[in-house]
């Protein structure tokens, strides 16, 4: 049986927690939704402070949590709203650097324990990079515990001065309409995408810089010579959409930009390969979902990707579209290797923490920080 909060088990009033989320990328937002549901099920009161659009997309209230709209901004009005929301909290848990910084400002002068989870490595250069390092130091020195989703992030937090930094890899919740029981059969999805008699490749990422989309388009020039020509679909939205669409049209590339989708699980179930040309996420959501769905993955060997996938993916050097294209072509022509990757992927995914284990670990940290001091002890 899953553990419950020690507050509930000792007959005390329920533990009151506030989860602070910024704009939230897919991984951190899905984690907060999963965490909220798991904590509520264990007798913990949860309030999620996040922009209203995040609640619409991830359903924190549907998971049993209260929701307070707090904009991403660190202006005084937003900080004041967060401070009010945290007034009765026994513990505050902030996710991501900017949300954590707002929590530090909101909790100034209070003794409420702050737990911080770093989901990703914030990257910037020049003056912005210097500012990010200052924010990191401010946050980790104010936090009672810093949880890093990879060993690299744990080391980074310790280097910035964290008093207590621990590894806490998070589970990826299954998509609402997933690959295990899709509402639409894969054949129908492929027909809708125009990939009935051709291989279907999928990438999922916001259309931002450093996501590797340019590398994907470079690689697509090579596999358009195949017969039949594979179709690459990219699910995601962002500022580079216009630039990428012009390249696709000008170079007549076999690529479709699908925009924002809520059926990624079904897209994965229909795909022949999943592609990860770049990742700034500490634990790539697409990589985890692809392995869970038993879809062969081609990914760049960068950041924490090798630690995450082990031998269960085709890894290629970053920034090399020729090698990336070659790996895709090899897999499309080697059903045996694809089957081996499916089996290895399922085995690798089985080593990752479950949602239940993730919630249990976080709850143990909460209880450690809020456990009453026995009478007579200092």
CSV table of C-alpha atoms in Angstrom, one decimal:
chain,number,residue,atom,x,y,z
A,1,UNK,CA,0.0,0.0,0.0
A,2,UNK,CA,1.2,3.5,-0.8
A,3,UNK,CA,2.4,5.5,2.3
A,4,UNK,CA,0.3,8.4,3.5
A,5,UNK,CA,1.5,11.6,5.1
A,6,UNK,CA,2.8,11.2,8.6
A,7,UNK,CA,0.5,14.1,9.6
A,8,UNK,CA,-2.6,12.0,8.7
A,9,UNK,CA,-1.2,8.8,10.2
A,10,UNK,CA,-0.6,10.6,13.6
A,11,UNK,CA,-4.1,12.1,13.6
A,12,UNK,CA,-2.8,15.7,13.0
A,13,UNK,CA,-4.5,18.1,10.6
A,14,UNK,CA,-3.6,17.4,6.9
A,15,UNK,CA,-0.3,18.6,5.6
A,16,UNK,CA,-0.9,21.8,3.6
A,17,UNK,CA,1.3,22.2,0.6
A,18,UNK,CA,1.6,24.8,-2.2
A,19,UNK,CA,3.0,23.8,-5.6
A,20,UNK,CA,4.5,26.7,-7.5
A,21,UNK,CA,4.7,26.4,-11.3
A,22,UNK,CA,5.8,29.0,-13.8
A,23,UNK,CA,4.7,28.8,-17.4
A,24,UNK,CA,5.8,25.3,-17.1
A,25,UNK,CA,7.2,23.0,-19.8
A,26,UNK,CA,5.4,19.8,-20.6
A,27,UNK,CA,7.6,17.7,-18.2
A,28,UNK,CA,7.3,19.9,-15.1
A,29,UNK,CA,3.6,20.7,-15.7
A,30,UNK,CA,2.8,17.0,-16.1
A,31,UNK,CA,4.8,16.2,-13.0
A,32,UNK,CA,3.0,18.7,-10.9
A,33,UNK,CA,-0.3,17.3,-12.1
A,34,UNK,CA,0.8,13.8,-11.2
A,35,UNK,CA,2.2,14.9,-7.9
A,36,UNK,CA,-0.9,16.8,-7.0
A,37,UNK,CA,-3.1,13.8,-7.6
A,38,UNK,CA,-0.8,11.4,-5.7
A,39,UNK,CA,-0.6,13.8,-2.7
A,40,UNK,CA,-4.3,14.4,-2.5
A,41,UNK,CA,-4.8,10.6,-2.5
A,42,UNK,CA,-2.5,10.4,0.5
A,43,UNK,CA,-4.4,13.0,2.5
A,44,UNK,CA,-2.4,16.0,1.7
A,45,UNK,CA,-4.0,19.4,0.9
A,46,UNK,CA,-2.6,20.8,-2.3
A,47,UNK,CA,-2.8,24.2,-3.8
A,48,UNK,CA,-1.2,24.8,-7.2
A,49,UNK,CA,-0.1,28.3,-8.0
A,50,UNK,CA,0.2,28.6,-11.8
A,51,UNK,CA,-1.1,30.6,-14.8
A,52,UNK,CA,-4.8,29.8,-15.5
A,53,UNK,CA,-3.9,28.3,-18.9
A,54,UNK,CA,-1.7,25.7,-17.2
A,55,UNK,CA,-4.7,24.5,-15.1
A,56,UNK,CA,-6.8,24.3,-18.3
A,57,UNK,CA,-4.1,22.2,-20.0
A,58,UNK,CA,-3.2,19.9,-17.2
A,59,UNK,CA,-6.2,19.8,-14.9
A,60,UNK,CA,-4.8,20.4,-11.4
A,61,UNK,CA,-8.3,21.0,-10.1
A,62,UNK,CA,-9.5,17.8,-11.7
A,63,UNK,CA,-6.8,16.0,-9.7
A,64,UNK,CA,-8.3,17.3,-6.5
A,65,UNK,CA,-6.0,20.3,-5.9
A,66,UNK,CA,-7.0,23.9,-5.4
A,67,UNK,CA,-5.8,26.3,-8.1
A,68,UNK,CA,-4.7,29.9,-7.7
A,69,UNK,CA,-3.9,32.0,-10.8
A,70,UNK,CA,-0.4,33.4,-10.4
A,71,UNK,CA,1.2,34.9,-13.6
A,72,UNK,CA,4.7,34.0,-14.6
A,73,UNK,CA,5.9,37.5,-13.9
A,74,UNK,CA,8.1,38.3,-10.9
A,75,UNK,CA,6.5,41.7,-10.5
A,76,UNK,CA,5.3,42.8,-7.1
A,77,UNK,CA,1.7,42.0,-7.8
A,78,UNK,CA,2.4,38.4,-8.8
A,79,UNK,CA,4.7,38.0,-5.8
A,80,UNK,CA,2.1,39.4,-3.5
A,81,UNK,CA,-0.5,37.0,-4.9
A,82,UNK,CA,1.9,34.1,-4.3
A,83,UNK,CA,2.7,35.3,-0.8
A,84,UNK,CA,-1.0,35.3,0.0
A,85,UNK,CA,-1.5,31.8,-1.4
A,86,UNK,CA,1.4,30.5,0.7
A,87,UNK,CA,0.2,32.2,4.0
A,88,UNK,CA,-1.2,29.0,5.6
A,89,UNK,CA,1.1,26.5,3.9
A,90,UNK,CA,3.1,24.0,6.0
A,91,UNK,CA,5.5,23.6,3.0
A,92,UNK,CA,6.0,25.2,-0.4
A,93,UNK,CA,7.4,23.2,-3.4
A,94,UNK,CA,8.5,25.2,-6.4
A,95,UNK,CA,9.3,23.8,-9.8
A,96,UNK,CA,11.8,25.4,-12.1
A,97,UNK,CA,14.2,28.3,-11.6
A,98,UNK,CA,11.9,31.2,-12.2
A,99,UNK,CA,9.0,29.8,-10.2
A,100,UNK,CA,11.5,29.0,-7.4
A,101,UNK,CA,12.8,32.6,-7.4
A,102,UNK,CA,9.3,33.9,-7.1
A,103,UNK,CA,8.7,31.5,-4.2
A,104,UNK,CA,11.8,32.8,-2.5
A,105,UNK,CA,10.6,36.4,-2.7
A,106,UNK,CA,7.1,35.4,-1.5
A,107,UNK,CA,8.4,33.5,1.5
A,108,UNK,CA,10.9,36.3,2.6
A,109,UNK,CA,10.7,36.7,6.3
A,110,UNK,CA,8.8,33.4,6.9
A,111,UNK,CA,10.1,30.1,8.2
A,112,UNK,CA,8.0,28.0,5.8
A,113,UNK,CA,10.2,25.2,4.4
A,114,UNK,CA,10.9,25.5,0.7
A,115,UNK,CA,11.5,22.5,-1.6
A,116,UNK,CA,12.8,23.2,-5.1
A,117,UNK,CA,12.8,20.8,-8.0
A,118,UNK,CA,15.1,21.5,-11.0
A,119,UNK,CA,13.6,19.8,-14.0
A,120,UNK,CA,15.9,21.4,-16.6
A,121,UNK,CA,19.3,23.1,-17.0
A,122,UNK,CA,18.7,26.8,-17.7
A,123,UNK,CA,21.0,27.8,-20.5
A,124,UNK,CA,22.1,31.3,-21.4
A,125,UNK,CA,25.3,33.2,-22.2
A,126,UNK,CA,26.7,36.7,-21.6
A,127,UNK,CA,24.8,39.0,-19.2
A,128,UNK,CA,21.7,36.7,-19.1
A,129,UNK,CA,23.9,33.8,-18.2
A,130,UNK,CA,25.4,35.8,-15.3
A,131,UNK,CA,21.9,36.7,-14.1
A,132,UNK,CA,20.8,33.0,-14.3
A,133,UNK,CA,23.7,32.0,-12.1
A,134,UNK,CA,22.8,34.6,-9.6
A,135,UNK,CA,19.2,33.4,-9.5
A,136,UNK,CA,20.4,29.8,-9.1
A,137,UNK,CA,22.6,30.7,-6.1
A,138,UNK,CA,19.8,32.8,-4.5
A,139,UNK,CA,17.3,29.9,-4.9
A,140,UNK,CA,19.4,27.0,-3.7
A,141,UNK,CA,20.7,28.8,-0.7
A,142,UNK,CA,17.1,29.6,0.4
A,143,UNK,CA,15.8,26.1,-0.2
A,144,UNK,CA,15.7,23.5,2.6
A,145,UNK,CA,16.0,20.8,-0.1
A,146,UNK,CA,16.8,20.9,-3.8
A,147,UNK,CA,15.6,18.0,-5.9
A,148,UNK,CA,17.4,17.5,-9.2
A,149,UNK,CA,15.9,15.2,-11.9
A,150,UNK,CA,19.4,14.2,-13.1
A,151,UNK,CA,22.7,13.7,-11.4
A,152,UNK,CA,24.0,16.7,-13.4
A,153,UNK,CA,21.4,19.0,-11.9
A,154,UNK,CA,22.2,17.7,-8.4
A,155,UNK,CA,25.9,18.5,-8.9
A,156,UNK,CA,25.0,21.9,-10.3
A,157,UNK,CA,22.8,22.7,-7.2
A,158,UNK,CA,25.6,21.7,-4.9
A,159,UNK,CA,28.1,23.8,-6.8
A,160,UNK,CA,25.8,26.8,-6.4
A,161,UNK,CA,25.7,26.3,-2.6
A,162,UNK,CA,22.7,24.1,-1.9
A,163,UNK,CA,22.6,22.9,1.7
A,164,UNK,CA,20.9,19.7,0.7
A,165,UNK,CA,20.6,18.5,-2.9
A,166,UNK,CA,19.2,15.1,-3.8
A,167,UNK,CA,18.5,13.1,-6.9
A,168,UNK,CA,14.7,12.7,-7.6
A,169,UNK,CA,14.0,11.5,-11.1
A,170,UNK,CA,10.4,12.0,-12.0
A,171,UNK,CA,8.0,9.7,-13.8
A,172,UNK,CA,6.2,10.8,-16.9
A,173,UNK,CA,2.5,10.3,-16.7
A,174,UNK,CA,0.9,8.4,-19.6
A,175,UNK,CA,-0.8,10.6,-22.2
A,176,UNK,CA,-4.6,11.2,-21.6
A,177,UNK,CA,-5.3,9.4,-24.9
A,178,UNK,CA,-2.3,7.2,-25.1
A,179,UNK,CA,-0.5,4.6,-27.0
A,180,UNK,CA,-1.8,1.6,-24.9
A,181,UNK,CA,-5.5,2.2,-25.7
A,182,UNK,CA,-5.7,4.8,-28.4
A,183,UNK,CA,-9.2,6.1,-29.3
A,184,UNK,CA,-8.2,6.0,-33.0
A,185,UNK,CA,-6.4,3.0,-34.5
A,186,UNK,CA,-2.9,3.7,-35.9
A,187,UNK,CA,-4.1,3.1,-39.4
A,188,UNK,CA,-6.6,5.9,-39.1
A,189,UNK,CA,-4.0,8.3,-37.7
A,190,UNK,CA,-1.6,7.5,-40.5
A,191,UNK,CA,-4.3,8.0,-43.1
A,192,UNK,CA,-5.2,11.4,-41.6
A,193,UNK,CA,-1.5,12.4,-41.7
A,194,UNK,CA,-1.0,11.2,-45.3
A,195,UNK,CA,1.3,8.3,-44.4
A,196,UNK,CA,-0.6,5.2,-45.4
A,197,UNK,CA,2.1,3.6,-47.6
A,198,UNK,CA,5.2,5.4,-46.3
A,199,UNK,CA,7.2,5.4,-43.1
A,200,UNK,CA,6.0,7.9,-40.5
A,201,UNK,CA,8.5,9.8,-38.3
A,202,UNK,CA,7.6,11.9,-35.4
A,203,UNK,CA,9.2,14.7,-33.4
A,204,UNK,CA,7.6,16.5,-30.5
A,205,UNK,CA,9.0,19.8,-29.3
A,206,UNK,CA,8.2,23.5,-29.1
A,207,UNK,CA,9.4,25.4,-32.2
A,208,UNK,CA,12.1,27.3,-30.4
A,209,UNK,CA,15.8,27.7,-30.9
A,210,UNK,CA,18.1,25.0,-29.7
A,211,UNK,CA,15.5,22.3,-30.1
A,212,UNK,CA,17.2,20.9,-33.2
A,213,UNK,CA,14.5,21.5,-35.8
A,214,UNK,CA,17.0,23.0,-38.3
A,215,UNK,CA,19.0,19.8,-38.0
A,216,UNK,CA,15.9,17.7,-38.7
A,217,UNK,CA,15.2,19.7,-41.8
A,218,UNK,CA,18.8,19.2,-43.0
A,219,UNK,CA,18.4,15.5,-42.4
A,220,UNK,CA,15.1,15.4,-44.2
A,221,UNK,CA,16.9,16.3,-47.4
A,222,UNK,CA,18.7,13.0,-47.3
A,223,UNK,CA,15.8,10.7,-46.6
A,224,UNK,CA,13.6,12.3,-49.3
A,225,UNK,CA,15.6,10.2,-51.7
A,226,UNK,CA,14.2,7.0,-50.3
A,227,UNK,CA,11.4,5.1,-51.9
A,228,UNK,CA,8.8,5.5,-50.5
A,229,UNK,CA,9.7,8.9,-49.0
A,230,UNK,CA,9.2,9.0,-45.2
A,231,UNK,CA,7.0,11.7,-43.8
A,232,UNK,CA,8.2,13.6,-40.8
A,233,UNK,CA,5.5,15.2,-38.6
A,234,UNK,CA,6.5,17.7,-35.9
A,235,UNK,CA,4.0,18.4,-33.1
A,236,UNK,CA,4.6,21.7,-31.3
A,237,UNK,CA,4.2,25.4,-31.6
A,238,UNK,CA,6.6,28.3,-31.2
A,239,UNK,CA,8.3,31.4,-32.7
A,240,UNK,CA,10.2,29.5,-35.4
A,241,UNK,CA,7.1,28.2,-37.1
A,242,UNK,CA,7.2,30.7,-40.0
A,243,UNK,CA,10.9,30.2,-40.6
A,244,UNK,CA,10.7,26.4,-40.6
A,245,UNK,CA,7.6,26.4,-42.8
A,246,UNK,CA,9.3,28.6,-45.4
A,247,UNK,CA,12.2,26.1,-45.5
A,248,UNK,CA,9.9,23.2,-45.9
A,249,UNK,CA,8.1,24.8,-48.8
A,250,UNK,CA,11.2,26.3,-50.5
A,251,UNK,CA,13.1,23.0,-50.3
A,252,UNK,CA,10.1,20.8,-50.9
A,253,UNK,CA,10.9,18.7,-47.8
A,254,UNK,CA,8.7,15.8,-46.7
A,255,UNK,CA,7.8,17.5,-43.4
A,256,UNK,CA,4.5,18.6,-41.8
A,257,UNK,CA,4.2,21.0,-38.9
A,258,UNK,CA,1.2,19.9,-36.9
A,259,UNK,CA,1.1,22.7,-34.3
A,260,UNK,CA,0.2,22.0,-30.7
A,261,UNK,CA,-1.4,18.6,-30.2
A,262,UNK,CA,-3.1,16.8,-27.4
A,263,UNK,CA,-3.0,13.4,-29.0
A,264,UNK,CA,0.8,12.7,-28.8
A,265,UNK,CA,0.1,9.3,-27.5
A,266,UNK,CA,-1.9,8.4,-30.6
A,267,UNK,CA,0.7,9.9,-32.9
A,268,UNK,CA,3.4,7.8,-31.2
A,269,UNK,CA,1.3,4.6,-31.5
A,270,UNK,CA,1.1,5.2,-35.3
A,271,UNK,CA,4.8,6.2,-35.8
A,272,UNK,CA,7.6,4.0,-37.1
A,273,UNK,CA,10.4,6.1,-35.5
A,274,UNK,CA,10.6,8.9,-32.9
A,275,UNK,CA,13.2,11.6,-33.4
A,276,UNK,CA,14.9,13.7,-30.8
A,277,UNK,CA,17.3,16.1,-32.6
A,278,UNK,CA,18.0,18.2,-29.5
A,279,UNK,CA,16.9,18.4,-25.9
A,280,UNK,CA,17.2,21.0,-23.2
A,281,UNK,CA,15.1,19.0,-20.9
A,282,UNK,CA,16.9,17.1,-18.2
A,283,UNK,CA,14.6,14.1,-18.7
A,284,UNK,CA,13.2,14.3,-22.2
A,285,UNK,CA,9.5,13.7,-22.2
A,286,UNK,CA,9.5,12.4,-25.8
A,287,UNK,CA,12.3,10.0,-25.1
A,288,UNK,CA,10.5,8.5,-22.2
A,289,UNK,CA,7.1,8.3,-24.0
A,290,UNK,CA,8.8,6.7,-27.1
A,291,UNK,CA,10.4,4.0,-25.0
A,292,UNK,CA,7.2,3.4,-23.0
A,293,UNK,CA,5.3,3.1,-26.3
A,294,UNK,CA,8.0,0.8,-27.8
A,295,UNK,CA,8.8,3.1,-30.7
A,296,UNK,CA,12.4,3.1,-31.8
A,297,UNK,CA,14.1,6.3,-31.0
A,298,UNK,CA,16.9,8.2,-32.8
A,299,UNK,CA,18.4,10.9,-30.5
A,300,UNK,CA,21.4,13.2,-30.2
A,301,UNK,CA,24.0,12.1,-27.7
A,302,UNK,CA,23.8,15.2,-25.5
A,303,UNK,CA,23.1,16.3,-21.9
A,304,UNK,CA,21.3,13.6,-19.9
A,305,UNK,CA,19.9,11.7,-22.9
A,306,UNK,CA,22.5,8.9,-22.7
A,307,UNK,CA,21.9,8.5,-19.0
A,308,UNK,CA,18.1,8.4,-19.6
A,309,UNK,CA,17.9,5.9,-22.5
A,310,UNK,CA,21.0,3.8,-22.0
A,311,UNK,CA,21.4,1.4,-24.9
A,312,UNK,CA,17.8,1.6,-25.9
A,313,UNK,CA,18.1,4.2,-28.6
A,314,UNK,CA,20.2,5.1,-31.7
A,315,UNK,CA,22.4,7.9,-30.4
A,316,UNK,CA,24.2,10.2,-32.8
A,317,UNK,CA,26.6,13.1,-32.3
A,318,UNK,CA,24.9,16.5,-31.8
A,319,UNK,CA,24.9,19.0,-34.7
A,320,UNK,CA,25.5,16.3,-37.4
A,321,UNK,CA,22.5,16.1,-39.8
A,322,UNK,CA,24.3,13.5,-42.0
A,323,UNK,CA,24.8,11.1,-39.1
A,324,UNK,CA,21.3,11.7,-37.9
A,325,UNK,CA,19.8,11.0,-41.4
A,326,UNK,CA,22.0,7.9,-41.8
A,327,UNK,CA,20.7,6.5,-38.5
A,328,UNK,CA,17.1,7.0,-39.6
A,329,UNK,CA,17.8,5.4,-43.0
A,330,UNK,CA,19.5,2.4,-41.3
A,331,UNK,CA,16.6,1.8,-38.9
A,332,UNK,CA,14.0,2.1,-41.6
A,333,UNK,CA,15.9,-0.7,-43.5
A,334,UNK,CA,16.5,-2.9,-40.5
A,335,UNK,CA,13.3,-4.4,-39.0
A,336,UNK,CA,15.4,-6.6,-36.7
A,337,UNK,CA,17.2,-3.7,-35.2
A,338,UNK,CA,13.9,-1.9,-34.7
A,339,UNK,CA,12.5,-4.9,-32.9
A,340,UNK,CA,15.6,-5.1,-30.7
A,341,UNK,CA,15.2,-1.4,-29.8
A,342,UNK,CA,11.5,-1.9,-28.9
A,343,UNK,CA,12.5,-4.7,-26.4
A,344,UNK,CA,15.4,-2.8,-25.0
A,345,UNK,CA,13.3,0.3,-24.7
A,346,UNK,CA,10.7,-1.5,-22.7
A,347,UNK,CA,13.4,-2.9,-20.4
A,348,UNK,CA,15.0,0.6,-19.9
A,349,UNK,CA,11.6,2.1,-19.2
A,350,UNK,CA,11.0,-0.5,-16.5
A,351,UNK,CA,14.0,0.9,-14.6
A,352,UNK,CA,12.5,4.4,-14.3
A,353,UNK,CA,10.5,5.4,-11.3
A,354,UNK,CA,6.8,5.0,-11.4
A,355,UNK,CA,4.4,7.9,-10.6
A,356,UNK,CA,3.6,6.2,-7.3
A,357,UNK,CA,7.3,5.9,-6.4
A,358,UNK,CA,7.9,9.5,-7.3
A,359,UNK,CA,5.1,10.7,-5.1
A,360,UNK,CA,6.3,8.5,-2.2
A,361,UNK,CA,9.8,10.0,-2.4
A,362,UNK,CA,8.6,13.6,-2.5
A,363,UNK,CA,6.2,12.9,0.4
A,364,UNK,CA,9.1,11.5,2.5
A,365,UNK,CA,11.0,14.8,2.0
A,366,UNK,CA,7.9,16.7,3.1
A,367,UNK,CA,7.4,14.6,6.2
A,368,UNK,CA,11.1,15.0,7.0
A,369,UNK,CA,10.9,18.8,6.9
A,370,UNK,CA,7.5,19.2,8.7
A,371,UNK,CA,7.7,16.4,11.2
A,372,UNK,CA,6.9,17.8,14.7
A,373,UNK,CA,9.8,17.8,17.1
A,374,UNK,CA,9.1,15.4,20.0
A,375,UNK,CA,8.3,17.1,23.4
A,376,UNK,CA,11.5,17.6,25.5
A,377,UNK,CA,13.9,17.8,22.5
A,378,UNK,CA,15.6,20.8,21.2
